[in-house]
Coordinates of C-alpha atoms in Angstrom, one line a residue:
T237 CA -0.6 2.0 45.2
A238 CA 0.5 -1.3 43.3
R239 CA 3.1 -1.7 46.5
R240 CA 0.0 -1.5 49.0
W241 CA -2.2 -3.7 46.6
A242 CA 0.9 -6.3 47.4
L243 CA 1.1 -5.8 50.2
D244 CA -2.5 -6.4 50.7
I245 CA -2.2 -10.1 48.6
C246 CA 1.1 -11.2 49.5
E247 CA -0.8 -11.1 54.1
L248 CA -4.2 -12.7 53.2
R249 CA -5.6 -9.5 53.4
K250 CA -6.8 -9.3 49.8
P251 CA -7.3 -12.7 47.0
W252 CA -5.0 -12.9 45.1
I253 CA -7.3 -13.1 41.2
K254 CA -4.7 -15.5 38.5
S255 CA -6.1 -13.5 35.8
L256 CA -5.5 -16.9 34.5
Y257 CA -7.9 -18.4 35.7
K258 CA -10.5 -15.5 34.5
T259 CA -13.2 -16.5 32.8
D260 CA -16.5 -13.7 33.2
K261 CA -16.2 -12.5 30.1
L262 CA -16.0 -16.4 28.4
E263 CA -20.0 -17.0 27.5
P264 CA -21.6 -20.3 27.6
L265 CA -19.8 -22.7 26.6
G266 CA -21.8 -23.1 22.6
E267 CA -22.6 -19.1 23.0
A268 CA -17.8 -19.0 22.6
R269 CA -18.4 -22.6 20.0
E270 CA -20.8 -20.4 17.8
I271 CA -18.7 -16.8 18.1
L272 CA -15.2 -18.9 17.0
K273 CA -17.1 -21.0 14.4
F274 CA -17.7 -17.0 12.5
A275 CA -14.2 -15.9 13.6
R276 CA -13.1 -19.3 11.2
A277 CA -14.9 -18.8 9.0
Q278 CA -13.6 -14.8 8.7
A279 CA -10.0 -16.1 8.9
R280 CA -10.6 -17.3 5.9
K281 CA -11.9 -15.3 3.2
Q282 CA -10.0 -12.6 4.1
A283 CA -6.5 -14.7 4.5
A284 CA -7.3 -17.6 2.4
N285 CA -3.5 -19.2 2.6
L286 CA -3.2 -18.8 5.8
E287 CA -3.0 -21.5 8.6
H288 CA -1.6 -19.7 11.3
P289 CA -5.1 -17.5 12.2
L290 CA -6.9 -20.9 12.3
V291 CA -3.8 -22.2 14.7
C292 CA -4.7 -19.1 16.5
I293 CA -9.1 -19.6 17.8
D294 CA -7.6 -23.7 18.1
V295 CA -6.0 -22.4 20.8
I296 CA -8.3 -19.9 22.2
E297 CA -10.9 -23.5 21.6
E298 CA -9.4 -25.3 23.8
G299 CA -8.6 -22.7 26.3
V300 CA -12.1 -22.1 26.8
V301 CA -13.0 -25.7 26.9
S302 CA -10.3 -27.0 28.6
G303 CA -8.9 -24.4 31.1
P304 CA -6.2 -22.2 31.1
R305 CA -4.1 -25.4 31.3
A306 CA -4.8 -27.0 28.9
G307 CA -5.1 -23.7 26.2
L308 CA -0.9 -22.5 27.0
W309 CA 0.4 -26.7 26.3
K310 CA -1.8 -25.8 23.4
E311 CA 0.2 -22.9 22.6
A312 CA 3.2 -23.8 23.0
N313 CA 3.6 -26.1 20.9
A314 CA 1.2 -25.5 17.8
F315 CA 3.0 -22.0 17.9
Q316 CA 7.5 -24.5 17.9
S317 CA 5.0 -26.1 14.8
L318 CA 5.1 -22.7 13.1
L319 CA 7.2 -20.9 13.8
F320 CA 9.5 -23.5 11.8
S321 CA 6.5 -23.7 8.5
D322 CA 7.8 -22.5 5.2
T323 CA 5.1 -19.6 6.0
C324 CA 6.8 -18.5 9.3
K325 CA 9.6 -18.0 6.6
S326 CA 8.4 -16.3 4.2
L327 CA 6.2 -14.3 6.7
L328 CA 9.2 -12.7 8.2
H329 CA 11.5 -12.6 4.8
V330 CA 8.4 -9.9 3.6
F331 CA 8.4 -8.0 7.0
F332 CA 12.5 -7.3 6.8
S333 CA 12.1 -7.6 3.3
Q334 CA 9.6 -3.9 3.1
R335 CA 11.8 -2.3 6.0
A336 CA 14.7 -2.3 4.4
T337 CA 13.1 -0.6 1.3
S338 CA 14.3 2.4 3.3
K339 CA 17.2 1.7 2.3
V340 CA 18.9 2.9 -0.8
P341 CA 22.6 2.5 -1.5
G342 CA 23.3 5.7 -3.0
A343 CA 21.0 7.4 -2.1
T344 CA 19.8 6.8 1.9
D345 CA 23.2 6.5 2.6
L346 CA 24.5 10.3 1.4
G347 CA 23.7 12.2 4.6
L348 CA 20.6 14.2 1.9
M349 CA 17.8 15.5 3.9
P350 CA 14.3 14.8 2.5
R351 CA 13.0 18.0 0.7
K352 CA 9.2 19.7 2.1
I353 CA 6.9 19.3 -0.6
T354 CA 3.5 20.9 -0.5
K355 CA 2.0 21.0 -3.8
V356 CA 1.7 18.5 -5.6
A357 CA 0.2 18.5 -9.6
I358 CA -1.4 15.5 -10.8
L359 CA -1.7 15.5 -15.5
G360 CA -4.6 13.3 -16.2
G361 CA -7.6 12.2 -13.9
G362 CA -8.2 8.4 -15.6
L363 CA -7.9 5.0 -13.9
M364 CA -4.9 6.1 -12.3
G365 CA -4.4 10.5 -12.5
S366 CA -7.4 10.4 -9.9
G367 CA -6.6 7.3 -7.7
I368 CA -2.9 8.9 -7.8
A369 CA -4.5 12.0 -7.0
T370 CA -7.2 10.5 -4.0
A371 CA -3.9 8.9 -2.3
M372 CA -2.7 12.7 -1.8
I373 CA -5.6 14.1 -0.3
L374 CA -5.7 11.3 2.1
S375 CA -2.6 12.5 3.1
N376 CA -3.5 16.1 3.0
Y377 CA -0.9 16.8 0.1
P378 CA -2.6 19.7 -1.8
V379 CA -3.2 18.3 -5.4
I380 CA -4.0 20.5 -8.8
L381 CA -5.3 17.8 -11.5
K382 CA -4.9 18.3 -15.0
E383 CA -6.8 17.7 -18.3
V384 CA -7.8 18.3 -21.6
N385 CA -10.5 20.1 -21.1
E386 CA -13.8 20.7 -18.8
K387 CA -15.4 16.7 -20.0
F388 CA -12.6 15.2 -18.5
L389 CA -11.8 17.3 -15.2
N390 CA -15.5 16.9 -13.9
A391 CA -14.6 12.8 -15.2
G392 CA -11.6 12.7 -13.5
I393 CA -13.5 15.7 -10.2
D394 CA -15.9 12.6 -10.0
R395 CA -14.1 10.0 -9.7
I396 CA -11.7 11.1 -6.9
K397 CA -15.1 11.7 -5.4
A398 CA -16.6 8.8 -5.7
N399 CA -13.3 7.1 -4.0
L400 CA -13.8 9.4 -0.9
Q401 CA -17.3 8.3 -0.3
S402 CA -17.0 5.1 -1.2
R403 CA -14.2 5.5 1.9
V404 CA -16.6 6.8 3.9
R405 CA -19.8 4.1 3.3
K406 CA -17.8 1.8 5.0
G407 CA -16.3 4.1 7.4
K408 CA -13.1 4.2 7.1
M409 CA -13.9 8.3 7.0
T410 CA -16.1 11.2 8.4
E411 CA -18.4 14.1 5.5
Q412 CA -16.4 16.4 8.0
R413 CA -12.8 14.8 6.8
Y414 CA -14.8 14.2 3.4
E415 CA -15.3 18.0 2.4
K416 CA -11.9 18.5 4.2
A417 CA -10.0 16.2 1.6
L418 CA -12.0 17.0 -1.8
S419 CA -11.1 21.0 -0.6
L420 CA -7.7 20.8 -1.2
V421 CA -8.5 19.8 -5.0
T422 CA -8.2 21.9 -8.0
G423 CA -8.7 21.2 -11.3
A424 CA -6.8 22.7 -13.8
L425 CA -6.9 23.4 -17.6
G426 CA -3.3 25.1 -18.8
Y427 CA -0.3 24.8 -17.0
E428 CA -0.6 28.4 -15.0
K429 CA -0.8 27.3 -11.3
F430 CA 2.4 24.2 -12.4
K431 CA 5.0 27.5 -10.9
E432 CA 5.3 26.9 -8.0
V433 CA 4.9 23.3 -7.4
D434 CA 7.4 21.1 -5.9
L435 CA 6.1 17.8 -7.3
V436 CA 4.7 16.8 -11.1
I437 CA 3.5 13.4 -11.8
E438 CA 2.1 12.6 -15.4
A439 CA -1.0 9.8 -15.4
V440 CA -1.4 10.1 -19.3
I441 CA -1.6 7.2 -22.0
E442 CA 1.1 5.1 -22.1
N443 CA 2.0 7.4 -26.0
V444 CA 5.3 7.8 -26.5
K445 CA 6.2 11.2 -28.5
L446 CA 2.7 12.9 -25.7
K447 CA 5.3 11.8 -23.0
Q448 CA 8.0 13.5 -24.6
Q449 CA 6.1 16.6 -25.3
I450 CA 4.1 16.8 -21.9
F451 CA 7.5 16.5 -20.7
A452 CA 9.2 19.7 -22.9
D453 CA 6.6 21.8 -21.1
L454 CA 7.2 20.4 -17.8
E455 CA 9.8 22.1 -17.9
K456 CA 9.7 25.6 -18.9
Y457 CA 6.5 25.9 -17.1
C458 CA 8.1 24.7 -13.6
P459 CA 10.0 25.7 -11.1
S460 CA 13.3 24.4 -11.4
H461 CA 13.5 22.3 -8.1
C462 CA 10.3 20.9 -9.2
I463 CA 10.6 16.8 -9.4
L464 CA 9.1 15.7 -12.9
A465 CA 7.6 12.2 -12.8
T466 CA 5.4 9.9 -14.9
N467 CA 3.3 6.7 -13.9
T468 CA 4.7 4.6 -17.2
S469 CA 4.7 1.1 -16.7
T470 CA 7.8 0.7 -19.2
I471 CA 8.3 3.4 -20.8
D472 CA 12.3 3.8 -21.3
L473 CA 12.8 6.9 -18.3
N474 CA 15.3 8.2 -20.4
L475 CA 13.4 8.2 -24.0
I476 CA 10.6 10.4 -21.4
G477 CA 12.6 12.8 -21.0
E478 CA 15.1 13.0 -23.5
K479 CA 14.0 16.0 -25.4
T480 CA 14.4 17.9 -21.9
K481 CA 17.6 19.0 -20.3
S482 CA 16.4 18.7 -16.6
Q483 CA 17.3 14.5 -16.9
D484 CA 18.5 14.7 -13.1
R485 CA 14.4 15.4 -11.9
I486 CA 13.1 13.2 -14.3
V487 CA 11.2 10.2 -12.4
G488 CA 9.4 7.0 -12.4
A489 CA 6.9 6.8 -9.2
H490 CA 4.9 4.3 -10.5
F491 CA 1.2 3.4 -8.5
F492 CA -0.2 0.5 -8.9
S493 CA -4.6 -0.1 -10.1
P494 CA -6.5 1.7 -7.9
A495 CA -4.0 3.5 -6.4
H496 CA -5.4 4.5 -3.8
V497 CA -6.1 1.9 -2.4
M498 CA -2.8 -0.6 -3.5
P499 CA -0.1 0.1 -1.6
L500 CA 3.1 -0.5 -3.7
L501 CA 4.9 2.5 -5.4
E502 CA 7.9 1.9 -8.1
I503 CA 10.1 4.6 -7.7
V504 CA 12.5 4.1 -10.9
R505 CA 15.4 5.9 -11.4
T506 CA 18.0 6.2 -14.0
Q507 CA 21.6 7.1 -14.8
H508 CA 21.1 10.9 -14.3
T509 CA 18.3 10.6 -11.5
S510 CA 19.7 12.3 -8.8
A511 CA 19.8 10.7 -5.5
Q512 CA 18.0 13.8 -3.9
V513 CA 15.4 13.3 -5.5
V514 CA 15.1 9.7 -5.3
V515 CA 15.2 10.6 -1.5
D516 CA 12.4 13.5 -1.3
L517 CA 10.1 11.1 -3.4
L518 CA 11.2 7.9 -1.2
D519 CA 9.1 10.8 2.3
V520 CA 6.2 11.0 -0.2
G521 CA 5.4 7.3 -0.3
K522 CA 5.7 6.4 3.1
R523 CA 3.6 9.9 3.9
I524 CA 0.6 9.1 2.0
K525 CA 1.3 5.9 3.4
K526 CA 2.5 3.3 0.3
T527 CA 5.0 0.6 0.2
P528 CA 8.3 1.8 -2.2
I529 CA 10.6 0.2 -3.9
V530 CA 13.4 1.6 -6.1
V531 CA 13.8 0.2 -9.0
G532 CA 16.0 0.3 -12.3
N533 CA 15.4 1.5 -15.3
C534 CA 14.9 -2.0 -17.0
T535 CA 12.5 -2.8 -19.2
G536 CA 9.2 -3.0 -16.7
F537 CA 11.0 -2.9 -14.3
A538 CA 10.4 -4.3 -10.8
V539 CA 7.1 -5.6 -11.0
N540 CA 5.9 -6.4 -14.8
R541 CA 9.4 -7.3 -15.0
M542 CA 8.1 -10.6 -12.4
F543 CA 4.4 -10.2 -14.0
F544 CA 5.4 -10.3 -17.5
P545 CA 6.4 -15.2 -17.7
Y546 CA 3.3 -15.1 -14.9
T547 CA 1.3 -13.3 -18.4
Q548 CA 2.9 -15.4 -20.7
S549 CA 2.9 -18.8 -19.9
A550 CA -1.0 -18.6 -18.6
L551 CA -1.3 -17.3 -22.8
L552 CA 1.0 -20.4 -23.4
F553 CA -1.6 -22.3 -21.4
V554 CA -4.5 -20.4 -23.9
D555 CA -2.3 -21.1 -26.7
Y556 CA -2.4 -25.0 -26.1
G557 CA -5.6 -25.0 -25.5
M558 CA -6.8 -25.2 -22.1
D559 CA -9.3 -24.7 -20.3
V560 CA -9.3 -20.1 -19.7
Y561 CA -12.5 -20.7 -16.7
K562 CA -9.3 -23.4 -14.9
I563 CA -6.0 -21.6 -16.3
D564 CA -8.2 -18.7 -14.0
R565 CA -8.6 -20.7 -10.8
A566 CA -5.4 -21.9 -11.1
C567 CA -4.2 -18.3 -10.5
T568 CA -6.4 -16.9 -7.8
K569 CA -6.0 -20.0 -6.0
F570 CA -2.4 -18.9 -6.5
G571 CA -2.7 -16.1 -4.2
M572 CA -3.0 -13.3 -6.8
P573 CA -7.0 -12.3 -8.0
M574 CA -6.1 -9.2 -9.9

């Protein structure tokens, strides 16, 4: 059919309509300008510090107002100038850096295949624990959520429900999908069900003694292949696993709040953590749609280590008597709303 059509055009039996010159989908100029004005406002709201979304809109407007060839010339010129901007270099850097996170020397280059993780347990149903549980069930991992008493457990499950309902309200999830995701969560007050889990993520308060006790218990109740992960943001993993013999399967799985939204996942390995465990967690990270980065077991790992001087300098300005709101505005304007 396509060949026949081309021949018909060639033999002048059919008109040759060049898509570049089609205008049947364009609104009248006044309306088009209103739409573009709205698009500009949205672009400024969603990407306040980026220039190129606005340049794209300018190029479209030029094509609508002055015709397609003028639009193409503007596009060619705008592209050349943006190509050499710092923003372009930075975005390219981010693009390749995100892809480089999956190549980890001493782990992903050993030919190891990720093991199948079929069931996950999470200790602690607070803000972090419930967020991690939400991320897991959204990617169809069955989750056991353990808490110390009925009241805390119900509060944790309520948080998961609220996280999911927010997705339903925003139209990102159907009621049916909501019910299915929620059915994947099982509450627990003890360790009885832990004998069948492949991955445990501890997300309790930052208390060394408590974490040490938990990991000693996990070693007793979990199967020998089970990965023992902690969501600590700053505590030394060797200290957490001090009272266990399972240091080769102890690893950090540090999520960022809110855990079901923020894309980053720090996988913290110690000198004892096995390469297999790192490969397994990288696979889980990708399956739950996170960007996993493998980091060493050092003070603050990668993210908080970068944040320490950032926060310290803000507090230093406060000590010098500078207006707190001014400092806050500078941080926000720089692109750090948290």
